PDB file of C-alpha atoms in Angstrom:
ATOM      1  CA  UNK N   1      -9.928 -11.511   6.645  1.00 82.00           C
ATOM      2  CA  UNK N   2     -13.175 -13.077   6.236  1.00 87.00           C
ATOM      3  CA  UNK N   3     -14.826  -9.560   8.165  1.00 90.00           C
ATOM      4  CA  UNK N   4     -13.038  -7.628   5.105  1.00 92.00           C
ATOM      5  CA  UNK N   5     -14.445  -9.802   2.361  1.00 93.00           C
ATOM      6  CA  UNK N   6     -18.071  -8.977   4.172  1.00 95.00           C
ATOM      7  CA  UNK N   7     -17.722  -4.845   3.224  1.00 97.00           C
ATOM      8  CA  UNK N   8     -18.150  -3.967  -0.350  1.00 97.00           C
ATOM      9  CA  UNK N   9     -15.604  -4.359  -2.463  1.00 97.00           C
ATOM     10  CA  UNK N  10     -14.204  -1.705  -5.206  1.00 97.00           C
ATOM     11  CA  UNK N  11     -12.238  -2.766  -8.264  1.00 97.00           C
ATOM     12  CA  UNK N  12      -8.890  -0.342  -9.797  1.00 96.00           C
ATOM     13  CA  UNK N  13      -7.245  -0.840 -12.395  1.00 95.00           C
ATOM     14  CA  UNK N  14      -3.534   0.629 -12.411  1.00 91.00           C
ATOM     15  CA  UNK N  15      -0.264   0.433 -13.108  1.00 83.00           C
ATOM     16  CA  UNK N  16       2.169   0.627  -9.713  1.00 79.00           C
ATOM     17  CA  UNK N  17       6.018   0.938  -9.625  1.00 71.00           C
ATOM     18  CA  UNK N  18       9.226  -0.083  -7.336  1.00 71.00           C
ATOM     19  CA  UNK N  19      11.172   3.172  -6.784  1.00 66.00           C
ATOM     20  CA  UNK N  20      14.110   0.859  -6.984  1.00 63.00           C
ATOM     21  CA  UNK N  21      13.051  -0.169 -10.758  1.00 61.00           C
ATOM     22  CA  UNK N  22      15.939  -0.196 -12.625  1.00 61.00           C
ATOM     23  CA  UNK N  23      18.409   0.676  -9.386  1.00 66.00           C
ATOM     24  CA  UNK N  24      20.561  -2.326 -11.110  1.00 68.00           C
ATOM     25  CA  UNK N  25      21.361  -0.506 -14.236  1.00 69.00           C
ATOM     26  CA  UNK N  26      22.256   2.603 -11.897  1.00 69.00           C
ATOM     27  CA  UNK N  27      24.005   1.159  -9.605  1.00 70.00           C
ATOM     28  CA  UNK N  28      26.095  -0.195 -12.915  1.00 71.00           C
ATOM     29  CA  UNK N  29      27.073   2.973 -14.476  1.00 73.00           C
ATOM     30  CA  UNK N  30      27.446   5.180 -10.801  1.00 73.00           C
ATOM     31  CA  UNK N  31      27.828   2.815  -7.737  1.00 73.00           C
ATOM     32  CA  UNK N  32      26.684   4.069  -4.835  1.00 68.00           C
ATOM     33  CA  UNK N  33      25.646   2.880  -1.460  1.00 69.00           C
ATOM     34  CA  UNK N  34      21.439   2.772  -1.527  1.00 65.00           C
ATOM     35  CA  UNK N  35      19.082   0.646   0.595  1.00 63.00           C
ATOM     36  CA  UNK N  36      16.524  -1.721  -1.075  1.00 62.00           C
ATOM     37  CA  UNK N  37      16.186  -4.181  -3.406  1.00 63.00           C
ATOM     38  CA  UNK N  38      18.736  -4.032  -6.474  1.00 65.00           C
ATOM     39  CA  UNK N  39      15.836  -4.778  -9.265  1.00 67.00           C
ATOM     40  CA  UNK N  40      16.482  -5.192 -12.427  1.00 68.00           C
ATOM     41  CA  UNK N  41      13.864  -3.722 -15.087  1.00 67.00           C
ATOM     42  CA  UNK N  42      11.001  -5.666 -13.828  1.00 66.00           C
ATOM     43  CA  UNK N  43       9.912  -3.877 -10.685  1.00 69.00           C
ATOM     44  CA  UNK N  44       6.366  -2.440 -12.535  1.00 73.00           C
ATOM     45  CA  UNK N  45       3.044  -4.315 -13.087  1.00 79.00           C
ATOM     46  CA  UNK N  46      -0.629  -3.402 -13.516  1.00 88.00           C
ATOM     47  CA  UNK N  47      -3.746  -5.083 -12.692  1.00 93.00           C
ATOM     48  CA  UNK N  48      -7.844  -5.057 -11.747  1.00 97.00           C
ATOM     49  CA  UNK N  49      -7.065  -5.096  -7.852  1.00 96.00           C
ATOM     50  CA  UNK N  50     -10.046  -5.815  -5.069  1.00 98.00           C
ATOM     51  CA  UNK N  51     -10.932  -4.809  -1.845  1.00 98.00           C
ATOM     52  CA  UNK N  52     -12.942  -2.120   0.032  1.00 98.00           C
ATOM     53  CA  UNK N  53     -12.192   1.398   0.534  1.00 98.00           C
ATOM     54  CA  UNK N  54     -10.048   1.827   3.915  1.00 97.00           C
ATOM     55  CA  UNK N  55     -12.340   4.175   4.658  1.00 97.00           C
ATOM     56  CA  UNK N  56     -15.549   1.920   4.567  1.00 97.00           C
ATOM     57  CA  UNK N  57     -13.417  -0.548   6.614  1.00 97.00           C
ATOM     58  CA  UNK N  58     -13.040   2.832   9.216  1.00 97.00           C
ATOM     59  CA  UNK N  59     -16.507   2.994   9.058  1.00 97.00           C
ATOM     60  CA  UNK N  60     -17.532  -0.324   9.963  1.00 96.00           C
ATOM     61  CA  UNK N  61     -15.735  -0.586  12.567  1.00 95.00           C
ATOM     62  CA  UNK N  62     -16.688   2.414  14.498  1.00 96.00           C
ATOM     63  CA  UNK N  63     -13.965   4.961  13.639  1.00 97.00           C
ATOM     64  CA  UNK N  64     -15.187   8.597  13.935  1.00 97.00           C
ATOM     65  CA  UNK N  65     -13.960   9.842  10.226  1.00 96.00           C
ATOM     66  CA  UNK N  66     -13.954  13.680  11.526  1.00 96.00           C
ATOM     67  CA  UNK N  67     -11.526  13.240  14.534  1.00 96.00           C
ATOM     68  CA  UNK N  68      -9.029  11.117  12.100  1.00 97.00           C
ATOM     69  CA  UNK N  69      -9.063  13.570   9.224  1.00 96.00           C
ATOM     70  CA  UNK N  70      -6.456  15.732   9.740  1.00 97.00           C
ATOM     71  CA  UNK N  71      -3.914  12.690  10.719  1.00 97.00           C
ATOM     72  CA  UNK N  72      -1.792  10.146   8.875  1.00 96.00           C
ATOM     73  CA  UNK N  73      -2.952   6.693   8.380  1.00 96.00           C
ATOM     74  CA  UNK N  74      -0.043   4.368   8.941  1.00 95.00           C
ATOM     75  CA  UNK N  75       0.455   1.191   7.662  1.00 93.00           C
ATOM     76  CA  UNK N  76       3.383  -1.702   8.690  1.00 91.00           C
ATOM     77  CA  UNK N  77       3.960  -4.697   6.872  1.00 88.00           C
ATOM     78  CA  UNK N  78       5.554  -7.987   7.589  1.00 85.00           C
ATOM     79  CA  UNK N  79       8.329  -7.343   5.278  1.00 75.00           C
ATOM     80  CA  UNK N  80      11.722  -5.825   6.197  1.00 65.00           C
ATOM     81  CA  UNK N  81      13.810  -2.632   3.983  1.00 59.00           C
ATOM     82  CA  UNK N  82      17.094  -4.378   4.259  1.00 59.00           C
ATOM     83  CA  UNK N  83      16.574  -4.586   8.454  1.00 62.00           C
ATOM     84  CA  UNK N  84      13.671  -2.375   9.308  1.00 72.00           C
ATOM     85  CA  UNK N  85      10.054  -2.997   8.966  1.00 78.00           C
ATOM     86  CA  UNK N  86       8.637  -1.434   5.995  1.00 80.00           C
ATOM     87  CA  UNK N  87       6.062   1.254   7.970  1.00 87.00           C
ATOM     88  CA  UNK N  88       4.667   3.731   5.539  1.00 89.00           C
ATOM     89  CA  UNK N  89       1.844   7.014   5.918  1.00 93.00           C
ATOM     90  CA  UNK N  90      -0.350   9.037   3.917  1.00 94.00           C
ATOM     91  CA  UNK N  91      -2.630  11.561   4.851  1.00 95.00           C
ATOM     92  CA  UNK N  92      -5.942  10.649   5.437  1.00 96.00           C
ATOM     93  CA  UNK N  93      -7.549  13.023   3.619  1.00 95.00           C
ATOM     94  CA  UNK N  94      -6.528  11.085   1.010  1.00 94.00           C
ATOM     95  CA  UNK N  95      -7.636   7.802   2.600  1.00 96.00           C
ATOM     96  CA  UNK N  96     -10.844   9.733   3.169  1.00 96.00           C
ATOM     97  CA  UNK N  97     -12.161  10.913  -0.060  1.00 96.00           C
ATOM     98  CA  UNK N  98     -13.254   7.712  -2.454  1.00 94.00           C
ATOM     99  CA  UNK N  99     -12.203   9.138  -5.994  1.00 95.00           C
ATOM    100  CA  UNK N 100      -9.062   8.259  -3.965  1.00 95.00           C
ATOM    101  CA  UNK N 101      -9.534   4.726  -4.287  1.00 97.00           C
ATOM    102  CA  UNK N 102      -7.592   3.388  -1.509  1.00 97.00           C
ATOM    103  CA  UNK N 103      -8.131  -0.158  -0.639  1.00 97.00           C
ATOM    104  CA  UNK N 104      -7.221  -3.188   1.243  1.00 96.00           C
ATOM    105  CA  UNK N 105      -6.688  -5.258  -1.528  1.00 96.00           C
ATOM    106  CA  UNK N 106      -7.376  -8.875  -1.417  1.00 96.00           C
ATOM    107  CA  UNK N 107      -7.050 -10.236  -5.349  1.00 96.00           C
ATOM    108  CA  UNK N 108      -5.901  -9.376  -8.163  1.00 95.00           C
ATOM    109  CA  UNK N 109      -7.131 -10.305 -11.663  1.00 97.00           C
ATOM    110  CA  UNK N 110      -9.722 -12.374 -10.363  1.00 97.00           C
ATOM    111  CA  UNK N 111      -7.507 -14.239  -8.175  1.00 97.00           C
ATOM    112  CA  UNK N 112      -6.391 -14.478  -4.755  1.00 96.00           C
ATOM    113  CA  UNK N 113      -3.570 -11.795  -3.894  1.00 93.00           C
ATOM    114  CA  UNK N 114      -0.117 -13.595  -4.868  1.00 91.00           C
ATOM    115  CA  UNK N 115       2.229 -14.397  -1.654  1.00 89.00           C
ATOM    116  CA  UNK N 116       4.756 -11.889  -3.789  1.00 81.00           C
ATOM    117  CA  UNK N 117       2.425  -9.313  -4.288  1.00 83.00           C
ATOM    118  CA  UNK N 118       1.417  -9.267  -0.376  1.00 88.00           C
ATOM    119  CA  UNK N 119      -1.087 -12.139   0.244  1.00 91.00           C
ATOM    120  CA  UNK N 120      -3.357 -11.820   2.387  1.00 94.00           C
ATOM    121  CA  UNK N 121      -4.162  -8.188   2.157  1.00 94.00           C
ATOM    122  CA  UNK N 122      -2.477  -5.158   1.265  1.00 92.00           C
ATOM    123  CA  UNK N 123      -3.093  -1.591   1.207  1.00 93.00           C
ATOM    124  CA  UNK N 124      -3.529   0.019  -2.660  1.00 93.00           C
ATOM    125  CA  UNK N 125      -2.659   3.553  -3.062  1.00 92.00           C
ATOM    126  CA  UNK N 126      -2.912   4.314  -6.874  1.00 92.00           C
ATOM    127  CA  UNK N 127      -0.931   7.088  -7.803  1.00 86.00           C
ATOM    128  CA  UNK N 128       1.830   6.661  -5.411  1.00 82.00           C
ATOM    129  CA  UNK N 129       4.982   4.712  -5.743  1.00 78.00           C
ATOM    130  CA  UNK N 130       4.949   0.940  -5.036  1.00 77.00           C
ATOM    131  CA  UNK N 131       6.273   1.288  -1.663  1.00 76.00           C
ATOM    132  CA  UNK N 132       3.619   3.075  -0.006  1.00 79.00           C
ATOM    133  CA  UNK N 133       1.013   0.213  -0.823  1.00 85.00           C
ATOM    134  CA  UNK N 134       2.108  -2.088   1.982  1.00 87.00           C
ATOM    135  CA  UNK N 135       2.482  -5.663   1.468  1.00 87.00           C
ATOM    136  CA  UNK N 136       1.703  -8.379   3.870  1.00 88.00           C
ATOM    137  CA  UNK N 137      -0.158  -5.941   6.222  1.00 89.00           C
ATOM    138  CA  UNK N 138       0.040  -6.732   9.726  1.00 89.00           C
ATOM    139  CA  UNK N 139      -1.196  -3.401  11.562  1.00 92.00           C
ATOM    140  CA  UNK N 140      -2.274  -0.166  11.037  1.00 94.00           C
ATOM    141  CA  UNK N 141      -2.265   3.266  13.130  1.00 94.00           C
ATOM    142  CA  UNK N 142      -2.836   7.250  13.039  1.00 96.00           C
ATOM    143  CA  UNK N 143      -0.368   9.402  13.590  1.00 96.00           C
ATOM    144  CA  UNK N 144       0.511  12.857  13.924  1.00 95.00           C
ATOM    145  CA  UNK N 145       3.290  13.094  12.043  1.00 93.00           C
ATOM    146  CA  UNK N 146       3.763  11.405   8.633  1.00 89.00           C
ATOM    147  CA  UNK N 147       6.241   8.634   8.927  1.00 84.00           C
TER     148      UNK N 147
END
């Protein structure tokens, strides 16, 4: 953690999303069988979050950014989707470009990144949908194929 805080960090601020918000409410008026969490209308937030770009990280620590670019980066957390771990891609060319602003987020709002939101660090995708900003990250990977 510590070698993360030592690359520079970028700030976004955005406004992410649970898929599942408001699966409650559907769930009332059609039920139907659907993994994840049954939230209630509170599954959005927005914040200033911290961190540096994955792809600095990349950089420092050796990665060759042309053999990588036309892969997936993959991301698994320590959290679970009802029994599996919650393991999650994107391309890397979005990963590569930093308009992108993808980051291994460490705080949020000044503070410390919340146990809830995915303390220690967590990957920060704006633009995509909560789940593909992986909490509690505990490894990352390319792949061929997207996950």
């Amino acid at each position: 953690m510590e070698d993360i805080k030592k690359i520079k960090p970028h700030e976004v601020m955005a406004c992410w999303y649970c898929a599942g918000n408001r699966r409650s409410e559907m769930t009332d008026l059609r039920p139907m069988d659907i993994r994840g969490v049954n939230f209630g209308p509170y599954g959005i937030s927005n914040g200033v979050l911290k961190g540096p770009l994955v792809r600095d990280v990349l950089l420092s620590i050796g990665v060759d950014l042309e053999s990588v670019k036309n892969l997936h980066f993959a991301t698994m957390g320590a959290d679970s989707d009802i029994h599996d771990p919650v393991e999650t891609s994107i391309p890397m060319s979005r990963v590569l470009d930093p308009k992108n602003e993808v980051i291994f987020a460490y705080s949020i709002n000044g503070v410390p990144l919340p146990e809830d939101h995915g303390f220690p660090v967590k990957m920060f995708i704006p633009g995509f949908v909560g789940i593909r900003s992986t909490k509690w990250l505990r490894r990352v990977t390319f792949l061929e194929k997207e996950t």
